[in-house]
mmCIF file of N, CA, C and O in Angstrom:
data_model
loop_
_atom_site.group_PDB
_atom_site.id
_atom_site.type_symbol
_atom_site.label_atom_id
_atom_site.label_comp_id
_atom_site.label_asym_id
_atom_site.label_seq_id
_atom_site.Cartn_x
_atom_site.Cartn_y
_atom_site.Cartn_z
ATOM 1 N N UNK A 24 0.828 -1.183 0.000
ATOM 2 C CA UNK A 24 0.000 0.000 0.000
ATOM 3 C C UNK A 24 0.871 1.245 0.000
ATOM 4 O O UNK A 24 1.856 1.305 0.706
ATOM 5 N N UNK A 25 0.486 2.208 -0.780
ATOM 6 C CA UNK A 25 1.173 3.493 -0.805
ATOM 7 C C UNK A 25 0.376 4.501 -0.007
ATOM 8 O O UNK A 25 -0.835 4.455 0.025
ATOM 9 N N UNK A 26 1.081 5.427 0.618
ATOM 10 C CA UNK A 26 0.386 6.499 1.315
ATOM 11 C C UNK A 26 0.828 7.818 0.695
ATOM 12 O O UNK A 26 2.004 8.136 0.669
ATOM 13 N N UNK A 27 -0.136 8.558 0.187
ATOM 14 C CA UNK A 27 0.136 9.842 -0.450
ATOM 15 C C UNK A 27 -0.999 10.775 -0.081
ATOM 16 O O UNK A 27 -2.171 10.432 -0.252
ATOM 17 N N UNK A 28 -0.656 11.934 0.418
ATOM 18 C CA UNK A 28 -1.675 12.895 0.843
ATOM 19 C C UNK A 28 -2.638 12.279 1.855
ATOM 20 O O UNK A 28 -3.826 12.521 1.814
ATOM 21 N N UNK A 29 -2.110 11.428 2.746
ATOM 22 C CA UNK A 29 -2.908 10.785 3.788
ATOM 23 C C UNK A 29 -4.000 9.864 3.246
ATOM 24 O O UNK A 29 -4.941 9.545 3.945
ATOM 25 N N UNK A 30 -3.926 9.475 1.989
ATOM 26 C CA UNK A 30 -4.901 8.557 1.404
ATOM 27 C C UNK A 30 -4.167 7.256 1.094
ATOM 28 O O UNK A 30 -3.167 7.253 0.390
ATOM 29 N N UNK A 31 -4.679 6.168 1.639
ATOM 30 C CA UNK A 31 -4.058 4.871 1.375
ATOM 31 C C UNK A 31 -4.533 4.342 0.035
ATOM 32 O O UNK A 31 -5.718 4.384 -0.274
ATOM 33 N N UNK A 32 -3.593 3.845 -0.729
ATOM 34 C CA UNK A 32 -3.923 3.273 -2.034
ATOM 35 C C UNK A 32 -3.522 1.805 -2.041
ATOM 36 O O UNK A 32 -2.530 1.414 -1.436
ATOM 37 N N UNK A 33 -4.297 1.019 -2.739
ATOM 38 C CA UNK A 33 -3.994 -0.395 -2.898
ATOM 39 C C UNK A 33 -3.708 -0.620 -4.374
ATOM 40 O O UNK A 33 -4.579 -0.392 -5.219
ATOM 41 N N UNK A 34 -2.505 -1.021 -4.681
ATOM 42 C CA UNK A 34 -2.078 -1.200 -6.075
ATOM 43 C C UNK A 34 -2.334 0.056 -6.908
ATOM 44 O O UNK A 34 -2.754 -0.016 -8.054
ATOM 45 N N UNK A 35 -2.127 1.227 -6.298
ATOM 46 C CA UNK A 35 -2.286 2.482 -7.016
ATOM 47 C C UNK A 35 -3.719 2.932 -7.195
ATOM 48 O O UNK A 35 -3.990 3.902 -7.890
ATOM 49 N N UNK A 36 -4.658 2.231 -6.594
ATOM 50 C CA UNK A 36 -6.089 2.547 -6.743
ATOM 51 C C UNK A 36 -6.663 3.005 -5.409
ATOM 52 O O UNK A 36 -6.184 2.627 -4.354
ATOM 53 N N UNK A 37 -7.728 3.795 -5.478
ATOM 54 C CA UNK A 37 -8.403 4.258 -4.270
ATOM 55 C C UNK A 37 -9.508 3.313 -3.824
ATOM 56 O O UNK A 37 -10.147 3.551 -2.806
ATOM 57 N N UNK A 38 -9.773 2.270 -4.601
ATOM 58 C CA UNK A 38 -10.739 1.240 -4.188
ATOM 59 C C UNK A 38 -10.318 -0.086 -4.802
ATOM 60 O O UNK A 38 -9.498 -0.116 -5.719
ATOM 61 N N UNK A 39 -10.858 -1.169 -4.305
ATOM 62 C CA UNK A 39 -10.483 -2.500 -4.801
ATOM 63 C C UNK A 39 -11.576 -3.132 -5.666
ATOM 64 O O UNK A 39 -11.404 -4.252 -6.135
ATOM 65 N N UNK A 40 -12.689 -2.427 -5.863
ATOM 66 C CA UNK A 40 -13.812 -3.032 -6.580
ATOM 67 C C UNK A 40 -14.131 -2.382 -7.927
ATOM 68 O O UNK A 40 -15.003 -2.857 -8.643
ATOM 69 N N UNK A 41 -13.433 -1.322 -8.276
ATOM 70 C CA UNK A 41 -13.758 -0.592 -9.501
ATOM 71 C C UNK A 41 -13.799 -1.462 -10.751
ATOM 72 O O UNK A 41 -14.723 -1.373 -11.560
ATOM 73 N N UNK A 42 -12.804 -2.313 -10.880
ATOM 74 C CA UNK A 42 -12.729 -3.202 -12.045
ATOM 75 C C UNK A 42 -13.947 -4.134 -12.105
ATOM 76 O O UNK A 42 -14.523 -4.372 -13.168
ATOM 77 N N UNK A 43 -14.342 -4.647 -10.938
ATOM 78 C CA UNK A 43 -15.500 -5.545 -10.874
ATOM 79 C C UNK A 43 -16.803 -4.793 -11.141
ATOM 80 O O UNK A 43 -17.717 -5.335 -11.761
ATOM 81 N N UNK A 44 -16.898 -3.550 -10.667
ATOM 82 C CA UNK A 44 -18.093 -2.749 -10.940
ATOM 83 C C UNK A 44 -18.270 -2.622 -12.450
ATOM 84 O O UNK A 44 -19.352 -2.850 -12.982
ATOM 85 N N UNK A 45 -17.188 -2.296 -13.128
ATOM 86 C CA UNK A 45 -17.242 -2.151 -14.594
ATOM 87 C C UNK A 45 -17.618 -3.478 -15.254
ATOM 88 O O UNK A 45 -18.448 -3.527 -16.156
ATOM 89 N N UNK A 46 -16.997 -4.558 -14.795
ATOM 90 C CA UNK A 46 -17.263 -5.886 -15.353
ATOM 91 C C UNK A 46 -18.747 -6.255 -15.225
ATOM 92 O O UNK A 46 -19.386 -6.657 -16.201
ATOM 93 N N UNK A 47 -19.292 -6.098 -14.022
ATOM 94 C CA UNK A 47 -20.696 -6.472 -13.803
ATOM 95 C C UNK A 47 -21.667 -5.484 -14.452
ATOM 96 O O UNK A 47 -22.751 -5.871 -14.865
ATOM 97 N N UNK A 48 -21.259 -4.224 -14.573
ATOM 98 C CA UNK A 48 -22.093 -3.256 -15.285
ATOM 99 C C UNK A 48 -22.236 -3.681 -16.747
ATOM 100 O O UNK A 48 -23.338 -3.669 -17.316
ATOM 101 N N UNK A 49 -21.128 -4.116 -17.338
ATOM 102 C CA UNK A 49 -21.164 -4.557 -18.738
ATOM 103 C C UNK A 49 -21.936 -5.869 -18.892
ATOM 104 O O UNK A 49 -22.659 -6.048 -19.866
ATOM 105 N N UNK A 50 -21.788 -6.775 -17.937
ATOM 106 C CA UNK A 50 -22.554 -8.029 -17.959
ATOM 107 C C UNK A 50 -24.050 -7.720 -17.960
ATOM 108 O O UNK A 50 -24.832 -8.363 -18.652
ATOM 109 N N UNK A 51 -24.438 -6.707 -17.175
ATOM 110 C CA UNK A 51 -25.844 -6.290 -17.086
ATOM 111 C C UNK A 51 -26.266 -5.365 -18.226
ATOM 112 O O UNK A 51 -27.390 -4.884 -18.232
ATOM 113 N N UNK A 52 -25.334 -5.116 -19.146
ATOM 114 C CA UNK A 52 -25.599 -4.284 -20.325
ATOM 115 C C UNK A 52 -26.136 -2.902 -19.943
ATOM 116 O O UNK A 52 -27.096 -2.405 -20.533
ATOM 117 N N UNK A 53 -25.479 -2.291 -18.943
ATOM 118 C CA UNK A 53 -25.861 -0.958 -18.500
ATOM 119 C C UNK A 53 -24.768 0.047 -18.856
ATOM 120 O O UNK A 53 -23.583 -0.250 -18.710
ATOM 121 N N UNK A 54 -25.177 1.207 -19.302
ATOM 122 C CA UNK A 54 -24.226 2.295 -19.494
ATOM 123 C C UNK A 54 -23.985 2.935 -18.125
ATOM 124 O O UNK A 54 -24.712 2.673 -17.159
ATOM 125 N N UNK A 55 -22.987 3.799 -18.051
ATOM 126 C CA UNK A 55 -22.742 4.520 -16.802
ATOM 127 C C UNK A 55 -23.961 5.365 -16.436
ATOM 128 O O UNK A 55 -24.343 5.436 -15.270
ATOM 129 N N UNK A 56 -24.576 5.970 -17.422
ATOM 130 C CA UNK A 56 -25.772 6.797 -17.184
ATOM 131 C C UNK A 56 -26.924 5.954 -16.657
ATOM 132 O O UNK A 56 -27.642 6.368 -15.744
ATOM 133 N N UNK A 57 -27.111 4.770 -17.229
ATOM 134 C CA UNK A 57 -28.192 3.888 -16.778
ATOM 135 C C UNK A 57 -27.955 3.411 -15.343
ATOM 136 O O UNK A 57 -28.890 3.350 -14.545
ATOM 137 N N UNK A 58 -26.696 3.104 -15.026
ATOM 138 C CA UNK A 58 -26.377 2.703 -13.660
ATOM 139 C C UNK A 58 -26.631 3.867 -12.704
ATOM 140 O O UNK A 58 -27.243 3.695 -11.649
ATOM 141 N N UNK A 59 -26.213 5.044 -13.098
ATOM 142 C CA UNK A 59 -26.441 6.241 -12.289
ATOM 143 C C UNK A 59 -27.932 6.461 -12.044
ATOM 144 O O UNK A 59 -28.357 6.737 -10.910
ATOM 145 N N UNK A 60 -28.737 6.316 -13.090
ATOM 146 C CA UNK A 60 -30.190 6.500 -12.967
ATOM 147 C C UNK A 60 -30.806 5.455 -12.041
ATOM 148 O O UNK A 60 -31.691 5.771 -11.232
ATOM 149 N N UNK A 61 -30.356 4.210 -12.145
ATOM 150 C CA UNK A 61 -30.874 3.143 -11.279
ATOM 151 C C UNK A 61 -30.516 3.403 -9.819
ATOM 152 O O UNK A 61 -31.318 3.151 -8.918
ATOM 153 N N UNK A 62 -29.315 3.901 -9.587
ATOM 154 C CA UNK A 62 -28.899 4.230 -8.223
ATOM 155 C C UNK A 62 -29.725 5.393 -7.683
ATOM 156 O O UNK A 62 -30.074 5.414 -6.501
ATOM 157 N N UNK A 63 -30.038 6.337 -8.545
ATOM 158 C CA UNK A 63 -30.852 7.491 -8.151
ATOM 159 C C UNK A 63 -32.210 7.033 -7.629
ATOM 160 O O UNK A 63 -32.733 7.591 -6.666
ATOM 161 N N UNK A 64 -32.779 5.997 -8.241
ATOM 162 C CA UNK A 64 -34.061 5.458 -7.796
ATOM 163 C C UNK A 64 -33.975 4.882 -6.381
ATOM 164 O O UNK A 64 -34.984 4.780 -5.688
ATOM 165 N N UNK A 65 -32.767 4.509 -5.960
ATOM 166 C CA UNK A 65 -32.546 4.000 -4.604
ATOM 167 C C UNK A 65 -32.159 5.120 -3.641
ATOM 168 O O UNK A 65 -31.893 4.877 -2.468
ATOM 169 N N UNK A 66 -32.085 6.338 -4.163
ATOM 170 C CA UNK A 66 -31.722 7.474 -3.325
ATOM 171 C C UNK A 66 -30.231 7.724 -3.231
ATOM 172 O O UNK A 66 -29.772 8.471 -2.366
ATOM 173 N N UNK A 67 -29.457 7.105 -4.106
ATOM 174 C CA UNK A 67 -28.005 7.266 -4.116
ATOM 175 C C UNK A 67 -27.621 8.155 -5.294
ATOM 176 O O UNK A 67 -27.846 7.803 -6.448
ATOM 177 N N UNK A 68 -27.034 9.304 -4.987
ATOM 178 C CA UNK A 68 -26.646 10.259 -6.021
ATOM 179 C C UNK A 68 -25.200 10.013 -6.436
ATOM 180 O O UNK A 68 -24.265 10.472 -5.781
ATOM 181 N N UNK A 69 -25.034 9.250 -7.496
ATOM 182 C CA UNK A 69 -23.716 8.973 -8.059
ATOM 183 C C UNK A 69 -23.760 9.298 -9.548
ATOM 184 O O UNK A 69 -24.179 8.473 -10.356
ATOM 185 N N UNK A 70 -23.348 10.502 -9.913
ATOM 186 C CA UNK A 70 -23.363 10.872 -11.328
ATOM 187 C C UNK A 70 -22.376 10.045 -12.151
ATOM 188 O O UNK A 70 -21.452 9.431 -11.609
ATOM 189 N N UNK A 71 -22.571 10.055 -13.430
ATOM 190 C CA UNK A 71 -21.746 9.295 -14.369
ATOM 191 C C UNK A 71 -20.245 9.520 -14.145
ATOM 192 O O UNK A 71 -19.490 8.553 -14.073
ATOM 193 N N UNK A 72 -19.763 10.769 -14.011
ATOM 194 C CA UNK A 72 -18.316 10.954 -13.799
ATOM 195 C C UNK A 72 -17.807 10.305 -12.510
ATOM 196 O O UNK A 72 -16.699 9.765 -12.483
ATOM 197 N N UNK A 73 -18.615 10.312 -11.469
ATOM 198 C CA UNK A 73 -18.213 9.666 -10.213
ATOM 199 C C UNK A 73 -18.117 8.156 -10.396
ATOM 200 O O UNK A 73 -17.183 7.514 -9.891
ATOM 201 N N UNK A 74 -19.076 7.580 -11.096
ATOM 202 C CA UNK A 74 -19.038 6.138 -11.372
ATOM 203 C C UNK A 74 -17.816 5.785 -12.213
ATOM 204 O O UNK A 74 -17.158 4.769 -11.967
ATOM 205 N N UNK A 75 -17.512 6.624 -13.178
ATOM 206 C CA UNK A 75 -16.346 6.388 -14.028
ATOM 207 C C UNK A 75 -15.068 6.419 -13.180
ATOM 208 O O UNK A 75 -14.182 5.582 -13.355
ATOM 209 N N UNK A 76 -14.991 7.346 -12.245
ATOM 210 C CA UNK A 76 -13.823 7.428 -11.362
ATOM 211 C C UNK A 76 -13.738 6.228 -10.434
ATOM 212 O O UNK A 76 -12.635 5.755 -10.125
ATOM 213 N N UNK A 77 -14.876 5.720 -9.998
ATOM 214 C CA UNK A 77 -14.880 4.501 -9.177
ATOM 215 C C UNK A 77 -14.337 3.338 -10.002
ATOM 216 O O UNK A 77 -13.461 2.602 -9.557
ATOM 217 N N UNK A 78 -14.851 3.184 -11.217
ATOM 218 C CA UNK A 78 -14.402 2.085 -12.079
ATOM 219 C C UNK A 78 -12.906 2.166 -12.386
ATOM 220 O O UNK A 78 -12.243 1.142 -12.515
ATOM 221 N N UNK A 79 -12.380 3.371 -12.478
ATOM 222 C CA UNK A 79 -10.958 3.557 -12.792
ATOM 223 C C UNK A 79 -10.068 3.603 -11.553
ATOM 224 O O UNK A 79 -8.864 3.807 -11.661
ATOM 225 N N UNK A 80 -10.679 3.428 -10.376
ATOM 226 C CA UNK A 80 -9.913 3.427 -9.143
ATOM 227 C C UNK A 80 -9.443 4.800 -8.706
ATOM 228 O O UNK A 80 -8.532 4.927 -7.896
ATOM 229 N N UNK A 81 -10.070 5.834 -9.230
ATOM 230 C CA UNK A 81 -9.671 7.205 -8.913
ATOM 231 C C UNK A 81 -10.566 7.847 -7.858
ATOM 232 O O UNK A 81 -10.437 9.031 -7.572
ATOM 233 N N UNK A 82 -11.491 7.064 -7.303
ATOM 234 C CA UNK A 82 -12.408 7.590 -6.287
ATOM 235 C C UNK A 82 -12.676 6.507 -5.253
ATOM 236 O O UNK A 82 -12.857 5.336 -5.580
ATOM 237 N N UNK A 83 -12.680 6.921 -4.008
ATOM 238 C CA UNK A 83 -13.052 6.016 -2.926
ATOM 239 C C UNK A 83 -14.550 5.745 -3.038
ATOM 240 O O UNK A 83 -15.323 6.628 -3.386
ATOM 241 N N UNK A 84 -14.941 4.508 -2.750
ATOM 242 C CA UNK A 84 -16.359 4.160 -2.778
ATOM 243 C C UNK A 84 -16.843 4.005 -1.338
ATOM 244 O O UNK A 84 -16.209 3.320 -0.537
ATOM 245 N N UNK A 85 -17.921 4.667 -1.017
ATOM 246 C CA UNK A 85 -18.499 4.581 0.325
ATOM 247 C C UNK A 85 -19.279 3.276 0.444
ATOM 248 O O UNK A 85 -19.774 2.750 -0.552
ATOM 249 N N UNK A 86 -19.398 2.771 1.674
ATOM 250 C CA UNK A 86 -20.032 1.459 1.851
ATOM 251 C C UNK A 86 -21.481 1.452 1.389
ATOM 252 O O UNK A 86 -21.941 0.465 0.808
ATOM 253 N N UNK A 87 -22.220 2.530 1.589
ATOM 254 C CA UNK A 87 -23.612 2.552 1.138
ATOM 255 C C UNK A 87 -23.690 2.608 -0.385
ATOM 256 O O UNK A 87 -24.605 2.043 -0.981
ATOM 257 N N UNK A 88 -22.723 3.255 -1.019
ATOM 258 C CA UNK A 88 -22.672 3.271 -2.488
ATOM 259 C C UNK A 88 -22.357 1.869 -3.003
ATOM 260 O O UNK A 88 -22.979 1.398 -3.961
ATOM 261 N N UNK A 89 -21.412 1.212 -2.353
ATOM 262 C CA UNK A 89 -21.023 -0.146 -2.735
ATOM 263 C C UNK A 89 -22.205 -1.100 -2.642
ATOM 264 O O UNK A 89 -22.488 -1.865 -3.567
ATOM 265 N N UNK A 90 -22.938 -1.019 -1.531
ATOM 266 C CA UNK A 90 -24.104 -1.886 -1.359
ATOM 267 C C UNK A 90 -25.139 -1.624 -2.453
ATOM 268 O O UNK A 90 -25.670 -2.562 -3.061
ATOM 269 N N UNK A 91 -25.414 -0.359 -2.723
ATOM 270 C CA UNK A 91 -26.422 -0.007 -3.728
ATOM 271 C C UNK A 91 -25.993 -0.455 -5.123
ATOM 272 O O UNK A 91 -26.809 -0.961 -5.897
ATOM 273 N N UNK A 92 -24.726 -0.290 -5.442
ATOM 274 C CA UNK A 92 -24.222 -0.732 -6.749
ATOM 275 C C UNK A 92 -24.395 -2.247 -6.877
ATOM 276 O O UNK A 92 -24.848 -2.743 -7.912
ATOM 277 N N UNK A 93 -24.039 -2.976 -5.840
ATOM 278 C CA UNK A 93 -24.202 -4.439 -5.856
ATOM 279 C C UNK A 93 -25.669 -4.811 -6.047
ATOM 280 O O UNK A 93 -25.983 -5.729 -6.808
ATOM 281 N N UNK A 94 -26.555 -4.095 -5.365
ATOM 282 C CA UNK A 94 -27.989 -4.374 -5.478
ATOM 283 C C UNK A 94 -28.473 -4.154 -6.916
ATOM 284 O O UNK A 94 -29.164 -5.004 -7.478
ATOM 285 N N UNK A 95 -28.094 -3.037 -7.512
ATOM 286 C CA UNK A 95 -28.508 -2.728 -8.891
ATOM 287 C C UNK A 95 -27.929 -3.749 -9.871
ATOM 288 O O UNK A 95 -28.605 -4.178 -10.809
ATOM 289 N N UNK A 96 -26.676 -4.139 -9.648
ATOM 290 C CA UNK A 96 -26.014 -5.067 -10.562
ATOM 291 C C UNK A 96 -26.325 -6.534 -10.248
ATOM 292 O O UNK A 96 -25.841 -7.434 -10.931
ATOM 293 N N UNK A 97 -27.140 -6.751 -9.200
ATOM 294 C CA UNK A 97 -27.567 -8.100 -8.824
ATOM 295 C C UNK A 97 -26.377 -9.036 -8.564
ATOM 296 O O UNK A 97 -26.320 -10.154 -9.069
ATOM 297 N N UNK A 98 -25.435 -8.532 -7.764
ATOM 298 C CA UNK A 98 -24.258 -9.319 -7.387
ATOM 299 C C UNK A 98 -23.999 -9.068 -5.903
ATOM 300 O O UNK A 98 -24.252 -7.981 -5.399
ATOM 301 N N UNK A 99 -23.516 -10.080 -5.200
ATOM 302 C CA UNK A 99 -23.250 -9.915 -3.775
ATOM 303 C C UNK A 99 -21.986 -9.089 -3.563
ATOM 304 O O UNK A 99 -21.090 -9.043 -4.408
ATOM 305 N N UNK A 100 -21.925 -8.465 -2.401
ATOM 306 C CA UNK A 100 -20.730 -7.700 -2.047
ATOM 307 C C UNK A 100 -19.528 -8.642 -1.956
ATOM 308 O O UNK A 100 -18.427 -8.294 -2.384
ATOM 309 N N UNK A 101 -19.765 -9.831 -1.442
ATOM 310 C CA UNK A 101 -18.685 -10.817 -1.333
ATOM 311 C C UNK A 101 -18.137 -11.197 -2.710
ATOM 312 O O UNK A 101 -16.926 -11.326 -2.886
ATOM 313 N N UNK A 102 -19.024 -11.372 -3.663
ATOM 314 C CA UNK A 102 -18.585 -11.700 -5.034
ATOM 315 C C UNK A 102 -17.740 -10.573 -5.609
ATOM 316 O O UNK A 102 -16.730 -10.811 -6.270
ATOM 317 N N UNK A 103 -18.144 -9.346 -5.375
ATOM 318 C CA UNK A 103 -17.385 -8.183 -5.868
ATOM 319 C C UNK A 103 -15.995 -8.127 -5.241
ATOM 320 O O UNK A 103 -15.055 -7.673 -5.869
ATOM 321 N N UNK A 104 -15.890 -8.579 -4.004
ATOM 322 C CA UNK A 104 -14.616 -8.518 -3.279
ATOM 323 C C UNK A 104 -13.799 -9.804 -3.400
ATOM 324 O O UNK A 104 -12.693 -9.895 -2.860
ATOM 325 N N UNK A 105 -14.325 -10.795 -4.096
ATOM 326 C CA UNK A 105 -13.718 -12.128 -4.156
ATOM 327 C C UNK A 105 -12.235 -12.105 -4.554
ATOM 328 O O UNK A 105 -11.401 -12.718 -3.891
ATOM 329 N N UNK A 106 -11.887 -11.398 -5.603
ATOM 330 C CA UNK A 106 -10.488 -11.367 -6.061
ATOM 331 C C UNK A 106 -9.579 -10.726 -5.021
ATOM 332 O O UNK A 106 -8.475 -11.205 -4.762
ATOM 333 N N UNK A 107 -10.044 -9.642 -4.419
ATOM 334 C CA UNK A 107 -9.271 -8.954 -3.390
ATOM 335 C C UNK A 107 -9.068 -9.858 -2.170
ATOM 336 O O UNK A 107 -7.949 -9.974 -1.657
ATOM 337 N N UNK A 108 -10.128 -10.522 -1.738
ATOM 338 C CA UNK A 108 -10.040 -11.427 -0.579
ATOM 339 C C UNK A 108 -9.071 -12.560 -0.886
ATOM 340 O O UNK A 108 -8.221 -12.912 -0.060
ATOM 341 N N UNK A 109 -9.168 -13.116 -2.067
ATOM 342 C CA UNK A 109 -8.284 -14.206 -2.475
ATOM 343 C C UNK A 109 -6.827 -13.750 -2.479
ATOM 344 O O UNK A 109 -5.935 -14.470 -2.036
ATOM 345 N N UNK A 110 -6.601 -12.533 -2.978
ATOM 346 C CA UNK A 110 -5.254 -11.977 -3.017
ATOM 347 C C UNK A 110 -4.672 -11.834 -1.611
ATOM 348 O O UNK A 110 -3.507 -12.147 -1.375
ATOM 349 N N UNK A 111 -5.482 -11.380 -0.675
ATOM 350 C CA UNK A 111 -5.023 -11.214 0.708
ATOM 351 C C UNK A 111 -4.728 -12.553 1.362
ATOM 352 O O UNK A 111 -3.795 -12.676 2.160
ATOM 353 N N UNK A 112 -5.518 -13.563 1.035
ATOM 354 C CA UNK A 112 -5.325 -14.879 1.628
ATOM 355 C C UNK A 112 -4.051 -15.539 1.112
ATOM 356 O O UNK A 112 -3.454 -16.368 1.785
ATOM 357 N N UNK A 113 -3.628 -15.162 -0.098
ATOM 358 C CA UNK A 113 -2.414 -15.736 -0.693
ATOM 359 C C UNK A 113 -1.144 -15.145 -0.089
ATOM 360 O O UNK A 113 -0.075 -15.711 -0.233
ATOM 361 N N UNK A 114 -1.281 -13.993 0.580
ATOM 362 C CA UNK A 114 -0.094 -13.335 1.140
ATOM 363 C C UNK A 114 0.335 -13.970 2.437
ATOM 364 O O UNK A 114 -0.331 -14.541 3.168
#
């Protein structure tokens, strides 16, 4: 982990799920705008640029945002974290 400006990064990213968010968004055939709109219906305000930054690891994801994204994408939080958990267990 790197520490820069008091923000901890994992492999140069501000979150560990961005890649999976993008993967499952594409599996669900949703655009960033469509995902944003679906989250809005749940009361979560995540505009398209924020979602793009999450997917690229340039934005920290809050736990309530993570839960809502998983709900919209119909995937468990554990499944989204599976690769990260596996990586930690291998260390």
